[in-house]
Coordinates of C-alpha atoms in Angstrom, one line a residue:
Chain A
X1 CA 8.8 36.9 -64.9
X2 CA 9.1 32.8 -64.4
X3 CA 9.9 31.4 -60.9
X4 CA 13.0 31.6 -59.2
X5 CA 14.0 27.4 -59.5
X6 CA 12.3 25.5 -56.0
X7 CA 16.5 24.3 -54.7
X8 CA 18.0 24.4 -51.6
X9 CA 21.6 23.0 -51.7
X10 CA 22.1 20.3 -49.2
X11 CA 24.5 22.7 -47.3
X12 CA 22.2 25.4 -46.9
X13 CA 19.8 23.2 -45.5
X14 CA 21.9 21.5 -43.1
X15 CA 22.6 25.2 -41.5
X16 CA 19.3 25.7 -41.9
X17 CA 18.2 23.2 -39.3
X18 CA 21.7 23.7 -37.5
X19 CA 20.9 27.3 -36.7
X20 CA 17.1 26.4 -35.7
X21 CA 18.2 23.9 -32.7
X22 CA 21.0 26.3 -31.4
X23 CA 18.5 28.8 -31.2
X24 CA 16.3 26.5 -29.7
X25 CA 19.0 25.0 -26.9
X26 CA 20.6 28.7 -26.4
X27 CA 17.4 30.0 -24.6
X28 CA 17.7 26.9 -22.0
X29 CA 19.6 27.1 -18.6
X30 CA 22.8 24.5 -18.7
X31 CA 23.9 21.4 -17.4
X32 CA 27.0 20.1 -16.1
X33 CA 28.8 16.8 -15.2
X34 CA 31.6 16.6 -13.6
X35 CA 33.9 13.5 -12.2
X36 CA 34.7 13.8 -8.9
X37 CA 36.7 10.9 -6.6
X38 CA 33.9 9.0 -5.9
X39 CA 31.6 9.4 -8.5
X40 CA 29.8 11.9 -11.0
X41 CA 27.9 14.8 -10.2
X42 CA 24.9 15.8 -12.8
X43 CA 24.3 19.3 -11.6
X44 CA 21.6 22.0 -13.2
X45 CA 20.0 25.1 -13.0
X46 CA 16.5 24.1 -12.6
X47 CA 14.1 26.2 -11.3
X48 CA 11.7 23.2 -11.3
X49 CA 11.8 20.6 -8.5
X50 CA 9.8 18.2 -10.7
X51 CA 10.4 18.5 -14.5
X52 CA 13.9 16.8 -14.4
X53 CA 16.7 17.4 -16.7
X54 CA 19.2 14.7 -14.7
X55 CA 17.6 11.3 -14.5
X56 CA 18.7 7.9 -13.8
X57 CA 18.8 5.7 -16.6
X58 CA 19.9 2.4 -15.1
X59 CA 22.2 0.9 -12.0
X60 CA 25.3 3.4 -13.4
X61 CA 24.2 5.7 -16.1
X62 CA 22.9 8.7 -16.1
X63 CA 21.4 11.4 -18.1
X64 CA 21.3 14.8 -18.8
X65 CA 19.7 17.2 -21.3
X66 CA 19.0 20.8 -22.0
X67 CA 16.3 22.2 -24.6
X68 CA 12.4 21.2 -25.0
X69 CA 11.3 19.8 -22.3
X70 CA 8.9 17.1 -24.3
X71 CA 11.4 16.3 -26.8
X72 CA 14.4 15.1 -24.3
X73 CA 11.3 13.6 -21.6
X74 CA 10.4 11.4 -25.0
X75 CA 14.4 10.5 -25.2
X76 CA 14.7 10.1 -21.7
X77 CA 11.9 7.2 -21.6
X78 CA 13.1 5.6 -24.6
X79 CA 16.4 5.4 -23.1
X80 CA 15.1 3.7 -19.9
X81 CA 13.0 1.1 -22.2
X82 CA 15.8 0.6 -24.2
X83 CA 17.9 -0.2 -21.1
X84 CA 15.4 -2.2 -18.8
X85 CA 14.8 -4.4 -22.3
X86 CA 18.4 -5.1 -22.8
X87 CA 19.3 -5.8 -19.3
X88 CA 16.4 -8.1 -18.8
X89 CA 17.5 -9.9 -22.1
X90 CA 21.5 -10.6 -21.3
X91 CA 22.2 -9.6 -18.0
X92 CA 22.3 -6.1 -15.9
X93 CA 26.1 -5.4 -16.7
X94 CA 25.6 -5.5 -20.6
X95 CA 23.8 -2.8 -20.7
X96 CA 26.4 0.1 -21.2
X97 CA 26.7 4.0 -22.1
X98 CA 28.5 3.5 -25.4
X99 CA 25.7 1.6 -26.6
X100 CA 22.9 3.9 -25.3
X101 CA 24.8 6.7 -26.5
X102 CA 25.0 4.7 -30.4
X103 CA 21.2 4.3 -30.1
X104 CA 20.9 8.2 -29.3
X105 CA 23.5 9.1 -31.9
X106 CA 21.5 7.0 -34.3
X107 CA 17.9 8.7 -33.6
X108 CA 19.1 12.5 -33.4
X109 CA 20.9 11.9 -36.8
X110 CA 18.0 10.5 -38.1
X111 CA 15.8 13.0 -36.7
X112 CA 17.7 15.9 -37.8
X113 CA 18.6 14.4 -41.4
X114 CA 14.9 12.9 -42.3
X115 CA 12.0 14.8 -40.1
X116 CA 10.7 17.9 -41.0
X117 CA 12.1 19.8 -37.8
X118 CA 15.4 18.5 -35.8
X119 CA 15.2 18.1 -32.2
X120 CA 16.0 21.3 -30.0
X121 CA 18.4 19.0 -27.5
X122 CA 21.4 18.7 -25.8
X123 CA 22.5 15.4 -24.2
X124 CA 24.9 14.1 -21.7
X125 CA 24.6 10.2 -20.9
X126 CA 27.7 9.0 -18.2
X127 CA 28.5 6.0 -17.0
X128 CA 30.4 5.2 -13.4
X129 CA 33.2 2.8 -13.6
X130 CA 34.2 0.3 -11.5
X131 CA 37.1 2.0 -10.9
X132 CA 37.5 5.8 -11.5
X133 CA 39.8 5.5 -14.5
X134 CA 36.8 3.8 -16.2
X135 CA 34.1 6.4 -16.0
X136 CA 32.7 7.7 -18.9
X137 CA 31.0 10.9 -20.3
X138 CA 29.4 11.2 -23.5
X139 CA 28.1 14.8 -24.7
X140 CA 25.6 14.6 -27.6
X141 CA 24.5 17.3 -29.7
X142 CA 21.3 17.8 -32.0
X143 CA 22.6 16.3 -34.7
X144 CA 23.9 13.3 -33.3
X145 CA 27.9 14.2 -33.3
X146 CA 28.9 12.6 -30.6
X147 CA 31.8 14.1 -28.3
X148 CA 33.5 12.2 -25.2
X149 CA 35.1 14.0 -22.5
X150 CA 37.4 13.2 -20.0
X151 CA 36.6 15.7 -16.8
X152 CA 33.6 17.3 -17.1
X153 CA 31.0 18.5 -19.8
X154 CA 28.6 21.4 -19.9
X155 CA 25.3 21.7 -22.4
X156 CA 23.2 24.3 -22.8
X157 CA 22.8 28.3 -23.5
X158 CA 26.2 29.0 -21.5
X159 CA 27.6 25.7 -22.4
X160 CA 31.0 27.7 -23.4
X161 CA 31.1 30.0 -20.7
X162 CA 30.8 27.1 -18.2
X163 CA 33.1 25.0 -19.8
X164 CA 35.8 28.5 -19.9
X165 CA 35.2 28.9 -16.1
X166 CA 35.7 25.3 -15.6
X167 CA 39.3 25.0 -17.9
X168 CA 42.0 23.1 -15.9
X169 CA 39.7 22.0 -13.2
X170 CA 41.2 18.5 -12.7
X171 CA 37.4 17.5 -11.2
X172 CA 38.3 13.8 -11.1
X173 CA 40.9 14.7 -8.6
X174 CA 39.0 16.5 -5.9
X175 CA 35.9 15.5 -3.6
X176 CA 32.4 16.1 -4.2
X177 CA 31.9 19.2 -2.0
X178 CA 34.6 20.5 -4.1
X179 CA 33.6 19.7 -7.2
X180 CA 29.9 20.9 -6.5
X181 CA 31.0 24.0 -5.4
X182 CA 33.2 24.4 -8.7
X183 CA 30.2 23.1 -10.7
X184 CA 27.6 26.1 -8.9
X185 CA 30.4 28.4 -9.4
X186 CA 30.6 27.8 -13.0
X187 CA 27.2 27.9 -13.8
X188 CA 26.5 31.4 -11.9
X189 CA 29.4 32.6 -13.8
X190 CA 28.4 32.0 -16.8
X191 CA 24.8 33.8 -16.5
X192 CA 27.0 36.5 -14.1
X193 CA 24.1 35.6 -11.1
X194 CA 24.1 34.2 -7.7
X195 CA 22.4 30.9 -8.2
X196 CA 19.4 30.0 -4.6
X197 CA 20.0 26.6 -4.0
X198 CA 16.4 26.1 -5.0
X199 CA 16.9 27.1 -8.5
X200 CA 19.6 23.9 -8.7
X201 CA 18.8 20.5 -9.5
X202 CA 21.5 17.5 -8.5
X203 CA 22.4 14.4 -8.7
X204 CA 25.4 11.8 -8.0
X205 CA 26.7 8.4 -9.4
X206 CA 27.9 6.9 -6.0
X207 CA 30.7 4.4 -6.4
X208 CA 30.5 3.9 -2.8
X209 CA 27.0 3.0 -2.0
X210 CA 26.8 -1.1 -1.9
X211 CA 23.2 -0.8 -3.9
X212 CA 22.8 -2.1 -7.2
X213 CA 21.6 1.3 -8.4
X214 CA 24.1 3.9 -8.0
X215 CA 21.7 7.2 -9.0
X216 CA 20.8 9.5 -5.8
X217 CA 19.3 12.8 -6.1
X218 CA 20.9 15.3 -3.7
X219 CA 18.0 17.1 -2.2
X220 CA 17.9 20.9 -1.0
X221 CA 19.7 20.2 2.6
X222 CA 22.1 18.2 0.8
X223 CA 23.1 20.4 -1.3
X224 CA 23.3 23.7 1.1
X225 CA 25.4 21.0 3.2
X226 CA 27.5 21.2 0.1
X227 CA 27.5 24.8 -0.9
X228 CA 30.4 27.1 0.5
X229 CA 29.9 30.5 -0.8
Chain T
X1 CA 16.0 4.4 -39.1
X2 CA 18.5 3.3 -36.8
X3 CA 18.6 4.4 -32.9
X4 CA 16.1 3.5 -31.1
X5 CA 13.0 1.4 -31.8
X6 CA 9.9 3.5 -32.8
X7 CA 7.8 2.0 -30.2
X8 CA 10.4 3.1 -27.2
X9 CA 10.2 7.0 -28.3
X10 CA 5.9 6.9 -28.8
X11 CA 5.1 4.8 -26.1
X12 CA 3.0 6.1 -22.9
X13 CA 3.0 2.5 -21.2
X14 CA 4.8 2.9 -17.6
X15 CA 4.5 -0.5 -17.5
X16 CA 7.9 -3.3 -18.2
X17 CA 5.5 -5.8 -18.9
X18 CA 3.4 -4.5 -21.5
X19 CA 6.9 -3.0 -23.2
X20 CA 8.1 -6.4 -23.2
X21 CA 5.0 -8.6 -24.6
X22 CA 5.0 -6.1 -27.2
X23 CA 8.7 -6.3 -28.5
X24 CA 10.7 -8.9 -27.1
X25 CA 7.7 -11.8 -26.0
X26 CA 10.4 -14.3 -26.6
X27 CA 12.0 -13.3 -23.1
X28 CA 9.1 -13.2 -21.2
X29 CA 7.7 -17.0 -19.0
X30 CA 4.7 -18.4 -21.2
X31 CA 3.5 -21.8 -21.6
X32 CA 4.5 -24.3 -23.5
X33 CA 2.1 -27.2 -24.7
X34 CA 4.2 -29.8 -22.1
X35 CA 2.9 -30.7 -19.0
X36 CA 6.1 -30.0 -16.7
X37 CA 4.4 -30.0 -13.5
X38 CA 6.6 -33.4 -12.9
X39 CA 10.1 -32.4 -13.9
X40 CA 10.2 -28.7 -12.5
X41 CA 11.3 -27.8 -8.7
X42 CA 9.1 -27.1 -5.8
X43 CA 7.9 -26.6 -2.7
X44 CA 8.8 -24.2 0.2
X45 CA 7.7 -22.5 2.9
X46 CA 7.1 -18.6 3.5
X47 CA 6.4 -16.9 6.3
X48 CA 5.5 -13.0 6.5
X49 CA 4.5 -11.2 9.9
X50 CA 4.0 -7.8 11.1
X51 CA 6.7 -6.8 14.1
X52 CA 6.8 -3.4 16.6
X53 CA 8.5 -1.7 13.4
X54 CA 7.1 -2.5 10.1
X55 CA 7.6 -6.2 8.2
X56 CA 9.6 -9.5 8.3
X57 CA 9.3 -11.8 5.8
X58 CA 11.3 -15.1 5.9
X59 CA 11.2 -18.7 4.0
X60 CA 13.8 -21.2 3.8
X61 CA 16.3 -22.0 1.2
X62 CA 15.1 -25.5 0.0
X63 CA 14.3 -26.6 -3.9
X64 CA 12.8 -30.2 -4.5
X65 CA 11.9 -32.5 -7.6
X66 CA 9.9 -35.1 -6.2
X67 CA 11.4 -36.6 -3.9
X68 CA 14.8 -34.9 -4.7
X69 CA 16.3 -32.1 -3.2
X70 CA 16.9 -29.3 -6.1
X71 CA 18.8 -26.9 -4.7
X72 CA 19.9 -26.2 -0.7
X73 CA 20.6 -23.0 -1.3
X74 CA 17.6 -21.1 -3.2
X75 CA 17.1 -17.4 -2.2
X76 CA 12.6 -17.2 -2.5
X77 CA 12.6 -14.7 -0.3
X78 CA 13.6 -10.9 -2.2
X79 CA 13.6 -7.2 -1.8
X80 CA 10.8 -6.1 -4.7
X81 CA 12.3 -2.8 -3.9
X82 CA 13.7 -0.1 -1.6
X83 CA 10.6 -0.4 0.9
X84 CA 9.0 -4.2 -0.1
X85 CA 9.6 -7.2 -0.3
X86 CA 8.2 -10.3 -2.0
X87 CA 8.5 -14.4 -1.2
X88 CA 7.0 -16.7 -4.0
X89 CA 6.3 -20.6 -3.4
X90 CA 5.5 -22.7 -5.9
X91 CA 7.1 -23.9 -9.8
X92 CA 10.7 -22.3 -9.1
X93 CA 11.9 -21.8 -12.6
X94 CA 8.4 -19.6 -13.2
X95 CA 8.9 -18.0 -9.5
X96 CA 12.3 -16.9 -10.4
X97 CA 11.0 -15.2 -13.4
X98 CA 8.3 -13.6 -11.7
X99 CA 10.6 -11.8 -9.0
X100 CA 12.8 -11.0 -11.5
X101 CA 10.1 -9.2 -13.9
X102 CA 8.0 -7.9 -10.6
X103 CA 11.1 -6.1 -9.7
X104 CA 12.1 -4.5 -12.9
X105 CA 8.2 -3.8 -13.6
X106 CA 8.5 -1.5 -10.2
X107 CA 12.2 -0.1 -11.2
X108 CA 10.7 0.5 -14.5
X109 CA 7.7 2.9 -13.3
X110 CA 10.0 4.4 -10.9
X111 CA 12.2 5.6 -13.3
X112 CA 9.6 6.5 -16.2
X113 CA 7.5 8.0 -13.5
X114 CA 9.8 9.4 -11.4
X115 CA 7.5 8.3 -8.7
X116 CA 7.4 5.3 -7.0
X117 CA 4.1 3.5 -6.7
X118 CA 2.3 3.0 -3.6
X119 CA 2.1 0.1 -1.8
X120 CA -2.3 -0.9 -2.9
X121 CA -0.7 -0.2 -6.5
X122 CA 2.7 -2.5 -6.2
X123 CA -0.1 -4.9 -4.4
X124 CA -2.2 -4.7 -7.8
X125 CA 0.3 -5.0 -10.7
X126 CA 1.3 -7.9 -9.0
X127 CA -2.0 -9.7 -9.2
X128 CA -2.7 -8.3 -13.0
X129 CA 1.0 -10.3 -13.5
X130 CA -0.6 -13.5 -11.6
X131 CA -3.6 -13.3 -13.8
X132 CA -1.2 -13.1 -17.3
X133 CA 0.5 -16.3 -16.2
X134 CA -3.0 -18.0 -16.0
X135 CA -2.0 -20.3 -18.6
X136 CA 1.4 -21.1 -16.8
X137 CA -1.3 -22.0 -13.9
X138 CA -3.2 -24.4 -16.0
X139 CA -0.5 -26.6 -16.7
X140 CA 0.5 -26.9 -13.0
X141 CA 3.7 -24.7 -13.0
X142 CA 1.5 -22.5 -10.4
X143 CA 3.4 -19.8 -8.3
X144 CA 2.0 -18.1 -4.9
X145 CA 3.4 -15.2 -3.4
X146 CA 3.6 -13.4 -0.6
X147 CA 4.0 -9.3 -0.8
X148 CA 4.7 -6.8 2.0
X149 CA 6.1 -3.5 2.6
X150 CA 6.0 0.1 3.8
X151 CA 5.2 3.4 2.2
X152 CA 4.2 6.5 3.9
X153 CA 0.5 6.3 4.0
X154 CA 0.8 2.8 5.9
X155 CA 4.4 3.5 7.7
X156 CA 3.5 0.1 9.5
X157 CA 3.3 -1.8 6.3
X158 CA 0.8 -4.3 4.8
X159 CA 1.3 -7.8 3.8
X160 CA -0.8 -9.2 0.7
X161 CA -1.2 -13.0 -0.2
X162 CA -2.7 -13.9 -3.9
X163 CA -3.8 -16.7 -5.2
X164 CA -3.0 -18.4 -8.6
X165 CA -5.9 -16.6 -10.6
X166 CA -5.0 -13.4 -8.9
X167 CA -7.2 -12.4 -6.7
X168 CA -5.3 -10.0 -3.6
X169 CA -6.3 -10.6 0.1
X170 CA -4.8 -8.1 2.5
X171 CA -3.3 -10.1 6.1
X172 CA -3.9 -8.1 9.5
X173 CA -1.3 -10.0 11.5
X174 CA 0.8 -13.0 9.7
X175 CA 0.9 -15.2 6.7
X176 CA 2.4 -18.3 5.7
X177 CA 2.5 -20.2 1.9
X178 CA 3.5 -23.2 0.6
X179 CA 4.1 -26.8 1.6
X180 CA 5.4 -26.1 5.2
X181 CA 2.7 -23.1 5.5
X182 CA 0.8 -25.1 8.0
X183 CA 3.1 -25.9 10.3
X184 CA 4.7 -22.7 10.0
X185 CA 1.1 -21.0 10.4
X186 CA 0.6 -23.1 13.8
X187 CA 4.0 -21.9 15.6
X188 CA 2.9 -18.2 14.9
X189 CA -0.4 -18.1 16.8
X190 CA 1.4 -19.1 19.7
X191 CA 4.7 -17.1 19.0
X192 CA 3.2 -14.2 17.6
X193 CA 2.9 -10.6 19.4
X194 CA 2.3 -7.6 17.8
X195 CA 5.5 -5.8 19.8
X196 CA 8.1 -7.8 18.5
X197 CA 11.2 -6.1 18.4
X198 CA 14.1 -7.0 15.7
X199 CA 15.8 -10.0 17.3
X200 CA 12.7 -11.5 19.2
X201 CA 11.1 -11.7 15.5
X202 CA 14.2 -13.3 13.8
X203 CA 13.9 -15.5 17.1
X204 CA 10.2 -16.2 16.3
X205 CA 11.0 -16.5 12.4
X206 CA 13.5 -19.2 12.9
X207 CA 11.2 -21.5 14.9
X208 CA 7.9 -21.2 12.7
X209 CA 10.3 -22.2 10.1
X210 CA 11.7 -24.9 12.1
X211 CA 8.8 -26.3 12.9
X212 CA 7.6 -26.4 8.9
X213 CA 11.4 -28.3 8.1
X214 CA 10.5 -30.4 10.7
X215 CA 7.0 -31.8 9.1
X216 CA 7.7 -31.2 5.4
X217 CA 10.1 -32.8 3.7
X218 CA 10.2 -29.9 0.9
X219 CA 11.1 -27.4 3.7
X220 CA 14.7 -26.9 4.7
X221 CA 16.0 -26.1 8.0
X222 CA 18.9 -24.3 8.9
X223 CA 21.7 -26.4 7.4
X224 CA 25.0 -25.9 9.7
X225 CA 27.2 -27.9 7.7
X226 CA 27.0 -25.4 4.8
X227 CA 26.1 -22.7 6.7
X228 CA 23.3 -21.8 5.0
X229 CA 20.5 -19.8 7.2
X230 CA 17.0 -19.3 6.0
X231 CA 16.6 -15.8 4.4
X232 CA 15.1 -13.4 6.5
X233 CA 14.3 -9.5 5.5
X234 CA 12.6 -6.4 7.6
X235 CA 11.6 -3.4 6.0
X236 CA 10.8 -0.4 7.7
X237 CA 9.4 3.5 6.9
X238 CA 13.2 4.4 8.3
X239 CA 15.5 1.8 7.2
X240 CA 14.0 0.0 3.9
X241 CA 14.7 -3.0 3.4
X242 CA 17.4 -4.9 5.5
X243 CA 18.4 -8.3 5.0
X244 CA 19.3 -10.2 7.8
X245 CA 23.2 -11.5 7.9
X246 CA 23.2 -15.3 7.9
X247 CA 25.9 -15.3 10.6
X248 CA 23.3 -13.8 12.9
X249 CA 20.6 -16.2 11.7
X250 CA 22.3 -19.2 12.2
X251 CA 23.5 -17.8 16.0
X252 CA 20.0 -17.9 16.5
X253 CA 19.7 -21.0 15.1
X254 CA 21.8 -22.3 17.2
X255 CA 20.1 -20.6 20.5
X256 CA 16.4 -22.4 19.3
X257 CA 18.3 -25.7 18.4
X258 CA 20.0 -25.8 21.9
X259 CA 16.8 -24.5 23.7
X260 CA 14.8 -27.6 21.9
X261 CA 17.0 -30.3 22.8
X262 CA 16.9 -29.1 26.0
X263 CA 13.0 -29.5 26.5
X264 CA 13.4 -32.3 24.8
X265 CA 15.9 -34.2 27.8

C-alpha cells in the first residue's frame, strides 16, 4: 500500500495552530481592564506578587497578558524597548498605543503564520487620554487580530464569562472603587470562587497624578481599601 | 517580518544604552572630528549638601559662550528619578543629553526589571556612561556631574561626584562643581550644619550660590526682573523628590539680598 499524499490544506493548519493557543491561554487565570472616571484599572487574578501580567509600558500605556509566562515577559520587554527607543527618538508624546499595538499585531501574525509553534498569548495594551473620551483599549489575540473596545476588556480562560458578567456595565461612568469591585466581582464569577485579595494583582492609569508616568501599582492595603464584599 | 525588531524580542540587556548603540547610534551624543570646545555653552555652578532629612541639590540657571550669556534660564539641576537627583556642569548641549539618556537608562531598568536599582548601582551606570563619552572629553566638550539620592539601605542619602574619565568619589557632607564651585564650596563650610531643616537649607543654598554669581561671571544669580530663581530639589526616603517652587526661592532671595545690603550699610 503507497503513502497517504504528505498535504495539509492551509485551513486545516491554521485551526491547527488556532486550537493549540486556545488550549494554551484557556488554562490561564484572566485579566481585565476597565475605564473608570479617572483612569484605567488593569486588574488580575495573580496568585504571584512578582511574575507580573499588568506592566507599565511607558508615561500612559499599559499592558496586559494572559498565557506563558516567558512568551508575553519576551513581548512585554520588547514593547518597553520599542517604546523607550521611539520616545528617545521624536519626543515622549509620539509614542502611542495604536502603534505599539501595529508592532504587536505584526509579530503575533508573524509568529503564528511562519514559526513552527504560535504563541500561547493574550494581550491587552491601553492608553489614558488626555481627556476621558480619548482613552483607548486594544485587545490582542494569538494571531494578531486586533479588537478595540470601548469599556472594558477581559483575556484569558474565563475571558467570556467575565466579559457576560460585566455586559452593560457603563465602567467609564463610575469611580474606581466602583469599578474595581465590579472588576473582582467578575472575575470570581466567572471561576464561581471568592477571590483573597492576595490572589489579585492591580494596577491604575491615573489621569490625576501631575507625574509624567501615570502607571501605579495598587498594593494589598490599597486594594482591601477598595474591596466591598 | 514586520512587528517588532528581532533584537527587541531576544535581547537580555536591561540597559537603554547598550539598546540604543546597538540600533539607533545615530541618536545617541558622539564625537565629531571638530573641535567645538569654543562655540558650545558653558559654565555653572552646582551645589549638593546633606540636610536633617535626606538631600538638596541646587545650581543656578545660567548658560555662557565666551563671554556671552547663552541662556538665563537653563534648568542643570534634575530629578534622575523618583528618589535622585542629578546636576551636570560643563559642555551644555552634551549635559543635556546626558540627563536625558541617565534618566531613561534608570526608567528603562525599572521597567524591564521591575526593580529599581539601588542607589551604589545608579552611582555606577552613571560613571560607565562618563567613561563611553571619553571621546566627547577629549575634544573639550567635558561634562561633570553631581548625583545624590535616597534608597532604603542609605534612607539619609549619598551624594557622588565623578570626574570626566569616570572615576566615582562618594561626599560625606557637601559638594560643589563647576566654575562658581569655589566660591560656592567656601560659603558652605561656614553655612553648613548637618541639622538643617527644609527652609534653613534653601536659606543656605541661596547664599553659597550667591556668593558663586557674585565671583564668576558664568554663574547666575537670582534674576528678579524675570523672575527666574535658581533650581533647587530635596529628596527624601518619605517624600521623593520635591522641587522647590521658584516663588519661595526668590522670597528667600529676597530675605538674603535685604539681609546683605544691610551688613553692607
Amino acid at each position: 500500500m503507497s503513502q497517504a499524499p504528505f498535504y495539509v490544506s492551509p485551513e486545516q493548519l491554521m485551526k491547527d495552530r488556532a486550537d493549540f493557543a486556545r488550549k494554551g491561554i484557556a488554562r490561564g487565570r484572566s485579566v481585565v481592564v476597565m475605564r473608570f472616571d479617572e483612569g484605567i484599572l488593569l486588574l488580575a487574578e495573580n496568585p504571584s506578587p512578582t511574575l507580573h501580567k499588568i506592566a507599565e509600558i511607558y508615561d500612559r500605556i499599559g499592558f496586559a497578558a494572559v498565557g506563558k509566562y516567558n512568551e508575553f515577559e519576551t513581548l512585554r520587554q520588547a514593547g518597553v524597548r520599542y517604546a523607550d527607543l521611539r520616545g528617545y527618538s521624536y519626543d515622549r508624546t509620539d509614542v502611542t498605543a495604536r502603534g505599539l499595538t501595529n508592532a504587536y499585531a505584526q509579530t503575533l501574525a508573524g509568529v503564528f503564520t511562519t514559526e513552527s509553534k504560535p504563541f500561547e498569548v493574550e494581550l491587552v495594551v491601553a492608553e489614558l487620554g488626555a481627556a476621558p473620551d480619548s482613552d483607548q483599549l486594544y485587545r490582542l489575540s494569538y494571531d494578531g487580530s486586533v479588537i478595540d473596545e470601548t469599556e472594558h476588556v477581559a483575556i484569558g480562560g474565563q475571558a467570556d464569562a467575565v466579559t457576560a458578567s460585566l455586559a452593560g456595565v457603563r465602567s467609564s461612568q463610575m469611580t474606581l472603587r466602583e469599578v474595581f469591585n465590579h472588576g473582582v466581582a467578575a472575575l470570581g464569577s466567572a471561576t464561581q470562587a471568592t477571590l483573597a485579595t492576595d490572589a489579585l494583582e492591580a494596577a491604575v492609569l491615573d489621569r490625576t497624578t501631575t507625574k509624567q508616568r501615570t502607571f501605579r501599582r495598587l498594593d494589598d492595603a490599597a486594594m482591601s481599601g477598595l474591596r466591598e464584599d | 517580518m514586520a512587528g517588532f525588531p528581532p533584537a527587541f524580542l531576544s535581547s537580555t540587556s536591561n540597559s537603554f544604552v547598550e539598546l540604543a548603540r546597538s540600533l539607533a547610534p545615530e541618536a545617541l551624543p558622539h564625537p565629531s572630528t571638530r573641535d567645538l570646545a569654543e562655540a558650545s555653552p558653558d559654565g555653572t555652578t552646582i551645589i549638593c549638601f546633606r540636610t536633617a532629612s535626606g538631600i538638596l541639590m541646587a545650581g543656578d540657571r545660567r548658560a555662557t559662550i565666551g563671554n556671552l550669556i547663552a541662556s538665563h534660564s537653563m534648568e542643570k539641576v534634575k530629578a534622575a528619578d523618583d528618589f535622585s537627583v542629578i546636576g551636570i556642569a560643563g559642555t551644555a548641549g552634551v549635559a543635556l543629553d546626558l540627563i536625558r539618556l541617565f534618566q531613561l537608562e534608570l526608567e528603562h531598568y525599572e521597567k524591564i526589571e521591575g526593580a529599581r536599582l539601588s542607589l551604589n548601582g545608579k552611582a555606577n551606570r552613571l560613571a560607565a556612561m562618563l567613561r563611553g563619552n571619553l571621546g566627547l572629553a577629549m575634544q573639550g566638550l567635558s561634562v561633570v556631574p553631581l548625583f545624590a539620592g535616597v534608597d532604603d539601605s542609605t534612607p539619609h542619602g549619598q551624594i557622588f561626584s565623578f570626574d570626566v574619565t569616570g572615576g566615582k568619589y562618594e561626599e560625606h557632607r557637601f559638594h560643589s562643581i563647576g566654575s562658581g564651585s569655589g566660591f560656592a564650596r567656601g560659603a558652605l563650610k561656614k553655612l553648613w550644619r548637618a541639622d538643617l531643616d527644609t527652609s534653613s537649607a534653601i536659606s543656605v543654598a541661596v547664599e553659597a550660590l550667591f556668593d558663586a554669581s557674585d565671583d564668576d561671571s558664568a554663574t547666575g544669580g537670582p534674576d528678579f526682573v524675570r523672575q527666574i530663581a535658581p533650581t533647587i530639589v530635596t529628596v527624601d526616603l518619605e517624600n521623593g523628590v520635591t522641587e522647590i517652587d521658584s516663588a519661595t526661592v526668590l522670597d528667600t532671595a529676597t530675605e538674603v539680598v535685604a539681609r546683605r545690603t544691610a551688613a553692607a550699610r
